[in-house]
């Protein structure tokens, strides 16, 4: 058999078999594998890898994730040309002696294993590692930095049991570090092991661009650590729901701390933020702002000075009004204001010519804001669970379609975004940007149905079992129902807003739109005809 460049998991090759959790390679096949560069054994239910692995000297990439490995063969240390190693989702607790001899390694993924401490071999070798993922283990301390710290570009230590911030990260070692994730650790004090007064002189302040510290117990008092990172562009200090780690609690934040940074993205979701300071206009380069699940009641007027802002997410707050100059955000493309207490929008809202997706679900609108009819670029709109009538919402969608030069079709088109894997609720956006080939056939049927409905509605119907708008009870939980319609992938939220902040309309909690109303008190005019 000729030598292959790659052997993938589950692929049956002559002389290669999987028996009782072990991959067996026939000796007659070994000479033909001398030039093999990639070996992928993912999802193969392996419990061990044979020593014959060391007889593949040209191997550059080894993947054996999602198996049941508890140890590695010593022969792996003979793979001097190995560049990429993925051993995630196994049961490893240590690496074989001599692992530090793999001096060519650049990418190592040891996440989702059983390491109680960082592999000791990192202290004496593996100097060329640039991407290291050791998340989802049981590491408690990491006081001594690895030799690869000087060239390390990516480090993920999230979801361990660290009680203190590794001091070597903040010393003058990590001059090349660009991405750092320390989320979901059990820090007793995030800055206890640091020297903030000297942090400005360390190497990490030169190149670190993305810092993620979710659920680490960060408070307002610890922000002195962050503002000295002059090169940081993306900052994530939010909280992830359903995590047992200590939450961040940032009740107030002065954005002047980041005036010397080039922040383009900041996440402060679920940190107990009660106000946004007036100096938010210092963030001239900000493109993405995520302040979901906080206690905000108002927005500062200066937020309209963020000319580069493209995505603004303020879901699940208590916002009562929008600043009058909000229309100056001419580059804003996505705006999430769902589950707030808005009753109206400012007239300048019509100047948001770049706005494509607008979520106003679960607010207190009695009337459709007239400024919405002037948003020509709008592709997705959610106005459900407000006080405004259903017919008004449908009419708005029709008007917006007409303004864009589209043919009239069904009165209400529903657009179903892709659901997040971590949520099961389904939702809907009103769509006015797509047509189907069956429109002409549907028009005739709709005309006939409309005539039939008019004749039936001419007679009074007092059947209380009819499910019409007259019997809508806002105090009763009303789940969001996704109607059939064209699918539009709002996957942009998973990649731009962040992996833990997927917030299209399909995951709204559907709260009562009148939470403080007495459920037994009749509405005004409810019994006027009786």
GROMACS .gro file of C-alpha atoms in nm, residues 2-452:
model
  451
    2UNK     CA    1   0.134   0.342  -0.093
    3UNK     CA    2   0.205   0.584   0.189
    4UNK     CA    3  -0.083   0.823   0.259
    5UNK     CA    4  -0.046   1.187   0.361
    6UNK     CA    5  -0.328   1.152   0.611
    7UNK     CA    6  -0.528   0.884   0.792
    8UNK     CA    7  -0.855   1.002   0.944
    9UNK     CA    8  -1.058   0.864   1.232
   10UNK     CA    9  -1.279   0.569   1.158
   11UNK     CA   10  -1.111   0.513   0.822
   12UNK     CA   11  -1.039   0.149   0.755
   13UNK     CA   12  -0.701   0.097   0.593
   14UNK     CA   13  -0.539  -0.232   0.505
   15UNK     CA   14  -0.331  -0.329   0.806
   16UNK     CA   15  -0.489  -0.069   1.039
   17UNK     CA   16  -0.760  -0.190   1.277
   18UNK     CA   17  -0.928  -0.081   1.600
   19UNK     CA   18  -0.956  -0.360   1.856
   20UNK     CA   19  -1.074  -0.319   2.216
   21UNK     CA   20  -0.999   0.050   2.223
   22UNK     CA   21  -0.654   0.018   2.067
   23UNK     CA   22  -0.535   0.107   1.720
   24UNK     CA   23  -0.328  -0.173   1.570
   25UNK     CA   24  -0.088  -0.107   1.282
   26UNK     CA   25   0.054  -0.410   1.104
   27UNK     CA   26   0.434  -0.427   1.088
   28UNK     CA   27   0.418  -0.485   0.714
   29UNK     CA   28   0.249  -0.148   0.678
   30UNK     CA   29   0.500   0.055   0.879
   31UNK     CA   30   0.752   0.114   0.595
   32UNK     CA   31   0.479   0.264   0.377
   33UNK     CA   32   0.382   0.504   0.659
   34UNK     CA   33   0.723   0.662   0.686
   35UNK     CA   34   0.604   0.972   0.500
   36UNK     CA   35   0.271   1.005   0.684
   37UNK     CA   36   0.225   1.364   0.805
   38UNK     CA   37  -0.125   1.361   0.961
   39UNK     CA   38  -0.291   1.103   1.185
   40UNK     CA   39  -0.645   1.168   1.305
   41UNK     CA   40  -0.795   0.925   1.558
   42UNK     CA   41  -1.080   1.139   1.692
   43UNK     CA   42  -1.396   0.974   1.829
   44UNK     CA   43  -1.252   0.625   1.804
   45UNK     CA   44  -1.317   0.513   2.163
   46UNK     CA   45  -0.947   0.455   2.214
   47UNK     CA   46  -0.807   0.368   2.556
   48UNK     CA   47  -0.444   0.359   2.446
   49UNK     CA   48  -0.215   0.434   2.153
   50UNK     CA   49   0.048   0.171   2.058
   51UNK     CA   50   0.423   0.227   2.086
   52UNK     CA   51   0.451   0.186   1.710
   53UNK     CA   52   0.341   0.549   1.689
   54UNK     CA   53   0.706   0.645   1.725
   55UNK     CA   54   0.786   0.469   1.397
   56UNK     CA   55   0.622   0.747   1.193
   57UNK     CA   56   0.906   1.002   1.192
   58UNK     CA   57   0.744   1.244   0.943
   59UNK     CA   58   0.427   1.292   1.152
   60UNK     CA   59   0.342   1.662   1.194
   61UNK     CA   60  -0.019   1.652   1.316
   62UNK     CA   61  -0.169   1.408   1.568
   63UNK     CA   62  -0.534   1.433   1.671
   64UNK     CA   63  -0.686   1.192   1.922
   65UNK     CA   64  -0.965   1.394   2.084
   66UNK     CA   65  -1.290   1.256   2.227
   67UNK     CA   66  -1.144   0.925   2.336
   68UNK     CA   67  -1.075   0.753   2.668
   69UNK     CA   68  -0.699   0.789   2.684
   70UNK     CA   69  -0.544   0.784   3.031
   71UNK     CA   70  -0.179   0.788   2.919
   72UNK     CA   71   0.037   0.833   2.612
   73UNK     CA   72   0.307   0.596   2.485
   74UNK     CA   73   0.667   0.695   2.555
   75UNK     CA   74   0.737   0.658   2.184
   76UNK     CA   75   0.551   0.983   2.117
   77UNK     CA   76   0.868   1.161   2.228
   78UNK     CA   77   1.040   1.031   1.913
   79UNK     CA   78   0.819   1.246   1.687
   80UNK     CA   79   1.070   1.528   1.659
   81UNK     CA   80   0.881   1.695   1.374
   82UNK     CA   81   0.540   1.703   1.548
   83UNK     CA   82   0.384   2.051   1.513
   84UNK     CA   83   0.021   2.011   1.623
   85UNK     CA   84  -0.114   1.791   1.901
   86UNK     CA   85  -0.483   1.768   1.997
   87UNK     CA   86  -0.561   1.544   2.295
   88UNK     CA   87  -0.874   1.721   2.419
   89UNK     CA   88  -1.168   1.537   2.577
   90UNK     CA   89  -0.973   1.248   2.725
   91UNK     CA   90  -0.878   1.138   3.076
   92UNK     CA   91  -0.512   1.234   3.081
   93UNK     CA   92  -0.351   1.350   3.406
   94UNK     CA   93   0.015   1.358   3.300
   95UNK     CA   94   0.243   1.354   2.997
   96UNK     CA   95   0.522   1.100   2.945
   97UNK     CA   96   0.879   1.174   3.054
   98UNK     CA   97   1.079   1.321   2.771
   99UNK     CA   98   0.784   1.511   2.628
  100UNK     CA   99   0.989   1.830   2.649
  101UNK     CA  100   1.206   1.688   2.368
  102UNK     CA  101   0.930   1.775   2.120
  103UNK     CA  102   1.089   2.109   2.048
  104UNK     CA  103   0.898   2.165   1.721
  105UNK     CA  104   0.551   2.168   1.886
  106UNK     CA  105   0.358   2.488   1.811
  107UNK     CA  106  -0.004   2.401   1.897
  108UNK     CA  107  -0.109   2.193   2.199
  109UNK     CA  108  -0.469   2.128   2.307
  110UNK     CA  109  -0.505   1.948   2.642
  111UNK     CA  110  -0.850   2.082   2.733
  112UNK     CA  111  -1.115   1.868   2.902
  113UNK     CA  112  -0.878   1.631   3.078
  114UNK     CA  113  -0.785   1.554   3.440
  115UNK     CA  114  -0.466   1.755   3.494
  116UNK     CA  115  -0.430   1.866   3.857
  117UNK     CA  116  -0.127   2.079   3.776
  118UNK     CA  117   0.040   2.210   3.460
  119UNK     CA  118   0.254   1.942   3.291
  120UNK     CA  119   0.604   1.964   3.438
  121UNK     CA  120   0.762   1.915   3.097
  122UNK     CA  121   0.658   2.271   3.003
  123UNK     CA  122   0.911   2.404   3.254
  124UNK     CA  123   1.207   2.245   3.076
  125UNK     CA  124   1.121   2.232   2.708
  126UNK     CA  125   0.862   2.280   2.434
  127UNK     CA  126   0.994   2.630   2.383
  128UNK     CA  127   0.818   2.684   2.047
  129UNK     CA  128   0.459   2.639   2.167
  130UNK     CA  129   0.255   2.937   2.047
  131UNK     CA  130  -0.101   2.813   2.107
  132UNK     CA  131  -0.173   2.638   2.437
  133UNK     CA  132  -0.520   2.533   2.552
  134UNK     CA  133  -0.533   2.376   2.897
  135UNK     CA  134  -0.889   2.475   2.988
  136UNK     CA  135  -1.145   2.255   3.166
  137UNK     CA  136  -0.900   2.076   3.391
  138UNK     CA  137  -0.843   2.078   3.768
  139UNK     CA  138  -0.540   2.303   3.795
  140UNK     CA  139  -0.527   2.503   4.118
  141UNK     CA  140  -0.198   2.695   4.091
  142UNK     CA  141   0.051   2.783   3.821
  143UNK     CA  142   0.324   2.989   3.977
  144UNK     CA  143   0.618   2.911   3.748
  145UNK     CA  144   0.589   3.003   3.385
  146UNK     CA  145   0.675   2.765   3.099
  147UNK     CA  146   0.975   2.818   2.876
  148UNK     CA  147   0.740   2.886   2.585
  149UNK     CA  148   0.608   3.199   2.759
  150UNK     CA  149   0.834   3.424   2.552
  151UNK     CA  150   0.677   3.317   2.223
  152UNK     CA  151   0.328   3.225   2.345
  153UNK     CA  152   0.051   3.396   2.145
  154UNK     CA  153  -0.263   3.221   2.273
  155UNK     CA  154  -0.327   3.089   2.625
  156UNK     CA  155  -0.655   2.944   2.749
  157UNK     CA  156  -0.670   2.850   3.118
  158UNK     CA  157  -1.045   2.889   3.160
  159UNK     CA  158  -1.262   2.661   3.374
  160UNK     CA  159  -0.995   2.537   3.612
  161UNK     CA  160  -0.972   2.571   3.990
  162UNK     CA  161  -0.711   2.845   4.012
  163UNK     CA  162  -0.737   3.043   4.333
  164UNK     CA  163  -0.486   3.307   4.224
  165UNK     CA  164  -0.390   3.477   3.903
  166UNK     CA  165  -0.070   3.318   3.761
  167UNK     CA  166   0.193   3.585   3.831
  168UNK     CA  167   0.423   3.486   3.544
  169UNK     CA  168   0.162   3.600   3.292
  170UNK     CA  169   0.189   3.958   3.416
  171UNK     CA  170   0.565   3.967   3.453
  172UNK     CA  171   0.810   4.051   3.178
  173UNK     CA  172   0.781   3.716   2.999
  174UNK     CA  173   0.478   3.715   2.771
  175UNK     CA  174   0.587   3.973   2.518
  176UNK     CA  175   0.407   3.794   2.232
  177UNK     CA  176   0.082   3.705   2.410
  178UNK     CA  177  -0.220   3.829   2.213
  179UNK     CA  178  -0.515   3.627   2.353
  180UNK     CA  179  -0.568   3.534   2.718
  181UNK     CA  180  -0.871   3.356   2.864
  182UNK     CA  181  -0.882   3.309   3.241
  183UNK     CA  182  -1.260   3.281   3.274
  184UNK     CA  183  -1.446   3.072   3.530
  185UNK     CA  184  -1.171   3.027   3.786
  186UNK     CA  185  -1.206   3.059   4.162
  187UNK     CA  186  -0.986   3.361   4.220
  188UNK     CA  187  -1.006   3.482   4.578
  189UNK     CA  188  -0.871   3.817   4.458
  190UNK     CA  189  -0.800   3.867   4.087
  191UNK     CA  190  -0.520   4.116   4.156
  192UNK     CA  191  -0.377   3.962   4.474
  193UNK     CA  192  -0.066   3.821   4.305
  194UNK     CA  193  -0.008   4.117   4.076
  195UNK     CA  194   0.190   4.435   4.107
  196UNK     CA  195  -0.037   4.690   3.940
  197UNK     CA  196   0.203   4.977   4.003
  198UNK     CA  197   0.465   4.811   3.778
  199UNK     CA  198   0.230   4.649   3.528
  200UNK     CA  199   0.285   4.919   3.269
  201UNK     CA  200   0.645   4.803   3.230
  202UNK     CA  201   0.571   4.436   3.163
  203UNK     CA  202   0.564   4.263   2.826
  204UNK     CA  203   0.196   4.165   2.837
  205UNK     CA  204   0.090   4.529   2.808
  206UNK     CA  205   0.260   4.554   2.470
  207UNK     CA  206   0.082   4.286   2.269
  208UNK     CA  207  -0.227   4.157   2.456
  209UNK     CA  208  -0.530   4.226   2.234
  210UNK     CA  209  -0.806   4.003   2.369
  211UNK     CA  210  -0.862   3.953   2.744
  212UNK     CA  211  -1.145   3.736   2.874
  213UNK     CA  212  -1.214   3.729   3.250
  214UNK     CA  213  -1.572   3.604   3.280
  215UNK     CA  214  -1.689   3.479   3.621
  216UNK     CA  215  -1.362   3.547   3.801
  217UNK     CA  216  -1.481   3.767   4.086
  218UNK     CA  217  -1.370   4.087   3.916
  219UNK     CA  218  -1.514   4.402   4.075
  220UNK     CA  219  -1.492   4.774   4.008
  221UNK     CA  220  -1.187   4.795   4.236
  222UNK     CA  221  -0.993   4.553   4.014
  223UNK     CA  222  -1.023   4.755   3.694
  224UNK     CA  223  -0.682   4.909   3.762
  225UNK     CA  224  -0.546   4.582   3.626
  226UNK     CA  225  -0.716   4.626   3.291
  227UNK     CA  226  -0.665   4.990   3.202
  228UNK     CA  227  -0.287   4.948   3.194
  229UNK     CA  228  -0.317   4.705   2.903
  230UNK     CA  229  -0.255   4.963   2.635
  231UNK     CA  230  -0.288   4.728   2.336
  232UNK     CA  231  -0.613   4.555   2.434
  233UNK     CA  232  -0.884   4.565   2.165
  234UNK     CA  233  -1.141   4.315   2.295
  235UNK     CA  234  -1.237   4.299   2.660
  236UNK     CA  235  -1.484   4.051   2.810
  237UNK     CA  236  -1.569   4.103   3.178
  238UNK     CA  237  -1.924   3.965   3.169
  239UNK     CA  238  -2.087   3.674   3.346
  240UNK     CA  239  -2.201   3.348   3.197
  241UNK     CA  240  -2.534   3.216   3.324
  242UNK     CA  241  -2.546   2.878   3.492
  243UNK     CA  242  -2.184   2.886   3.609
  244UNK     CA  243  -2.101   2.801   3.969
  245UNK     CA  244  -1.789   3.020   3.972
  246UNK     CA  245  -1.784   3.359   4.140
  247UNK     CA  246  -1.960   3.628   3.935
  248UNK     CA  247  -1.803   3.956   3.835
  249UNK     CA  248  -1.965   4.256   4.002
  250UNK     CA  249  -1.897   4.588   3.832
  251UNK     CA  250  -2.157   4.833   3.960
  252UNK     CA  251  -1.986   5.134   3.806
  253UNK     CA  252  -1.718   5.187   3.545
  254UNK     CA  253  -1.532   5.492   3.423
  255UNK     CA  254  -1.448   5.455   3.057
  256UNK     CA  255  -1.167   5.706   3.091
  257UNK     CA  256  -0.962   5.414   3.219
  258UNK     CA  257  -0.954   5.281   2.863
  259UNK     CA  258  -0.891   5.611   2.691
  260UNK     CA  259  -0.539   5.508   2.596
  261UNK     CA  260  -0.658   5.172   2.457
  262UNK     CA  261  -0.797   5.098   2.114
  263UNK     CA  262  -1.101   4.909   2.241
  264UNK     CA  263  -1.322   4.784   1.960
  265UNK     CA  264  -1.532   4.537   2.162
  266UNK     CA  265  -1.640   4.528   2.526
  267UNK     CA  266  -1.873   4.285   2.705
  268UNK     CA  267  -2.025   4.379   3.041
  269UNK     CA  268  -2.329   4.151   3.041
  270UNK     CA  269  -2.480   4.050   3.374
  271UNK     CA  270  -2.234   4.238   3.599
  272UNK     CA  271  -2.489   4.446   3.793
  273UNK     CA  272  -2.418   4.765   3.602
  274UNK     CA  273  -2.663   5.037   3.708
  275UNK     CA  274  -2.545   5.318   3.484
  276UNK     CA  275  -2.322   5.398   3.189
  277UNK     CA  276  -2.098   5.693   3.266
  278UNK     CA  277  -2.102   6.008   3.056
  279UNK     CA  278  -1.741   5.955   2.951
  280UNK     CA  279  -1.835   5.661   2.730
  281UNK     CA  280  -1.762   5.884   2.433
  282UNK     CA  281  -1.391   5.832   2.511
  283UNK     CA  282  -1.414   5.496   2.332
  284UNK     CA  283  -1.379   5.639   1.984
  285UNK     CA  284  -1.289   5.305   1.822
  286UNK     CA  285  -1.566   5.100   1.986
  287UNK     CA  286  -1.766   4.883   1.743
  288UNK     CA  287  -1.943   4.634   1.972
  289UNK     CA  288  -2.098   4.707   2.312
  290UNK     CA  289  -2.276   4.433   2.508
  291UNK     CA  290  -2.451   4.536   2.831
  292UNK     CA  291  -2.725   4.274   2.849
  293UNK     CA  292  -2.884   4.159   3.175
  294UNK     CA  293  -2.801   4.462   3.386
  295UNK     CA  294  -2.996   4.729   3.576
  296UNK     CA  295  -2.968   5.017   3.331
  297UNK     CA  296  -3.259   5.263   3.333
  298UNK     CA  297  -3.124   5.527   3.100
  299UNK     CA  298  -2.848   5.585   2.847
  300UNK     CA  299  -2.614   5.884   2.848
  301UNK     CA  300  -2.649   6.139   2.570
  302UNK     CA  301  -2.281   6.092   2.485
  303UNK     CA  302  -2.342   5.738   2.364
  304UNK     CA  303  -2.446   5.897   2.034
  305UNK     CA  304  -2.084   6.009   1.985
  306UNK     CA  305  -1.967   5.650   1.923
  307UNK     CA  306  -1.956   5.694   1.547
  308UNK     CA  307  -1.797   5.354   1.478
  309UNK     CA  308  -2.051   5.154   1.680
  310UNK     CA  309  -2.207   4.876   1.469
  311UNK     CA  310  -2.360   4.640   1.729
  312UNK     CA  311  -2.533   4.748   2.048
  313UNK     CA  312  -2.699   4.495   2.277
  314UNK     CA  313  -2.898   4.619   2.579
  315UNK     CA  314  -3.141   4.332   2.633
  316UNK     CA  315  -3.302   4.261   2.971
  317UNK     CA  316  -3.250   4.595   3.137
  318UNK     CA  317  -3.496   4.855   3.267
  319UNK     CA  318  -3.436   5.127   3.008
  320UNK     CA  319  -3.715   5.389   3.001
  321UNK     CA  320  -3.610   5.612   2.713
  322UNK     CA  321  -3.355   5.653   2.434
  323UNK     CA  322  -3.144   5.973   2.405
  324UNK     CA  323  -3.270   6.228   2.155
  325UNK     CA  324  -2.945   6.229   1.956
  326UNK     CA  325  -2.938   5.851   1.913
  327UNK     CA  326  -2.971   5.891   1.536
  328UNK     CA  327  -2.608   6.001   1.511
  329UNK     CA  328  -2.505   5.634   1.528
  330UNK     CA  329  -2.509   5.618   1.150
  331UNK     CA  330  -2.303   5.296   1.132
  332UNK     CA  331  -2.524   5.098   1.372
  333UNK     CA  332  -2.633   4.770   1.212
  334UNK     CA  333  -2.782   4.567   1.499
  335UNK     CA  334  -2.971   4.700   1.799
  336UNK     CA  335  -3.118   4.484   2.075
  337UNK     CA  336  -3.353   4.662   2.315
  338UNK     CA  337  -3.578   4.370   2.401
  339UNK     CA  338  -3.722   4.322   2.751
  340UNK     CA  339  -3.697   4.685   2.862
  341UNK     CA  340  -3.959   4.952   2.948
  342UNK     CA  341  -3.956   5.169   2.639
  343UNK     CA  342  -4.275   5.348   2.536
  344UNK     CA  343  -4.144   5.557   2.248
  345UNK     CA  344  -3.842   5.619   2.027
  346UNK     CA  345  -3.688   5.958   1.944
  347UNK     CA  346  -3.750   6.108   1.600
  348UNK     CA  347  -3.376   6.090   1.525
  349UNK     CA  348  -3.414   5.713   1.523
  350UNK     CA  349  -3.513   5.748   1.157
  351UNK     CA  350  -3.153   5.853   1.077
  352UNK     CA  351  -3.019   5.504   1.149
  353UNK     CA  352  -2.986   5.428   0.780
  354UNK     CA  353  -2.753   5.131   0.833
  355UNK     CA  354  -2.976   4.952   1.086
  356UNK     CA  355  -3.059   4.599   0.969
  357UNK     CA  356  -3.190   4.419   1.280
  358UNK     CA  357  -3.399   4.579   1.552
  359UNK     CA  358  -3.536   4.393   1.853
  360UNK     CA  359  -3.806   4.574   2.054
  361UNK     CA  360  -3.969   4.263   2.194
  362UNK     CA  361  -4.127   4.287   2.539
  363UNK     CA  362  -4.142   4.665   2.586
  364UNK     CA  363  -4.431   4.905   2.659
  365UNK     CA  364  -4.513   5.044   2.315
  366UNK     CA  365  -4.880   5.137   2.277
  367UNK     CA  366  -4.831   5.269   1.924
  368UNK     CA  367  -4.591   5.180   1.648
  369UNK     CA  368  -4.316   5.445   1.640
  370UNK     CA  369  -4.348   5.634   1.311
  371UNK     CA  370  -3.972   5.657   1.273
  372UNK     CA  371  -3.958   5.282   1.199
  373UNK     CA  372  -4.120   5.338   0.860
  374UNK     CA  373  -3.815   5.535   0.747
  375UNK     CA  374  -3.562   5.259   0.818
  376UNK     CA  375  -3.508   5.144   0.462
  377UNK     CA  376  -3.225   4.900   0.545
  378UNK     CA  377  -3.423   4.711   0.808
  379UNK     CA  378  -3.426   4.335   0.745
  380UNK     CA  379  -3.545   4.201   1.081
  381UNK     CA  380  -3.789   4.352   1.331
  382UNK     CA  381  -3.944   4.212   1.648
  383UNK     CA  382  -4.229   4.405   1.810
  384UNK     CA  383  -4.408   4.119   1.979
  385UNK     CA  384  -4.529   4.141   2.339
  386UNK     CA  385  -4.599   4.512   2.332
  387UNK     CA  386  -4.934   4.690   2.377
  388UNK     CA  387  -4.963   4.784   2.009
  389UNK     CA  388  -5.217   4.599   1.800
  390UNK     CA  389  -5.123   4.307   1.580
  391UNK     CA  390  -5.274   4.473   1.274
  392UNK     CA  391  -5.048   4.774   1.322
  393UNK     CA  392  -4.742   4.553   1.328
  394UNK     CA  393  -4.852   4.376   1.011
  395UNK     CA  394  -4.923   4.706   0.837
  396UNK     CA  395  -4.575   4.830   0.925
  397UNK     CA  396  -4.418   4.524   0.767
  398UNK     CA  397  -4.621   4.574   0.449
  399UNK     CA  398  -4.522   4.941   0.429
  400UNK     CA  399  -4.156   4.859   0.472
  401UNK     CA  400  -4.175   4.600   0.195
  402UNK     CA  401  -4.341   4.852  -0.034
  403UNK     CA  402  -4.076   5.113   0.040
  404UNK     CA  403  -3.813   4.865  -0.073
  405UNK     CA  404  -3.999   4.803  -0.399
  406UNK     CA  405  -4.113   4.450  -0.315
  407UNK     CA  406  -4.443   4.290  -0.419
  408UNK     CA  407  -4.714   4.251  -0.159
  409UNK     CA  408  -4.744   3.901  -0.025
  410UNK     CA  409  -4.879   3.763   0.301
  411UNK     CA  410  -4.971   4.032   0.553
  412UNK     CA  411  -4.721   3.898   0.800
  413UNK     CA  412  -4.407   3.710   0.706
  414UNK     CA  413  -4.217   3.536   0.979
  415UNK     CA  414  -3.844   3.487   0.968
  416UNK     CA  415  -3.694   3.216   1.186
  417UNK     CA  416  -3.333   3.269   1.296
  418UNK     CA  417  -3.100   2.977   1.359
  419UNK     CA  418  -3.146   2.853   1.716
  420UNK     CA  419  -2.853   2.846   1.956
  421UNK     CA  420  -2.747   2.500   2.069
  422UNK     CA  421  -2.787   2.604   2.431
  423UNK     CA  422  -3.151   2.725   2.399
  424UNK     CA  423  -3.463   2.544   2.297
  425UNK     CA  424  -3.713   2.829   2.259
  426UNK     CA  425  -3.810   2.931   1.908
  427UNK     CA  426  -3.880   3.285   1.801
  428UNK     CA  427  -3.960   3.501   1.503
  429UNK     CA  428  -3.867   3.819   1.328
  430UNK     CA  429  -4.093   3.998   1.085
  431UNK     CA  430  -3.928   3.970   0.747
  432UNK     CA  431  -3.977   4.206   0.457
  433UNK     CA  432  -3.688   4.119   0.233
  434UNK     CA  433  -3.765   3.784   0.066
  435UNK     CA  434  -4.011   3.644  -0.187
  436UNK     CA  435  -4.116   3.294  -0.289
  437UNK     CA  436  -4.236   3.148  -0.618
  438UNK     CA  437  -4.579   3.069  -0.478
  439UNK     CA  438  -4.681   3.433  -0.418
  440UNK     CA  439  -4.917   3.456  -0.715
  441UNK     CA  440  -5.094   3.134  -0.624
  442UNK     CA  441  -5.132   3.251  -0.265
  443UNK     CA  442  -5.292   3.582  -0.366
  444UNK     CA  443  -5.600   3.412  -0.515
  445UNK     CA  444  -5.645   3.188  -0.212
  446UNK     CA  445  -5.607   3.485   0.023
  447UNK     CA  446  -5.876   3.679  -0.167
  448UNK     CA  447  -6.124   3.391  -0.135
  449UNK     CA  448  -6.043   3.344   0.233
  450UNK     CA  449  -6.085   3.717   0.297
  451UNK     CA  450  -6.435   3.714   0.143
  452UNK     CA  451  -6.537   3.414   0.354
   0.00000   0.00000   0.00000
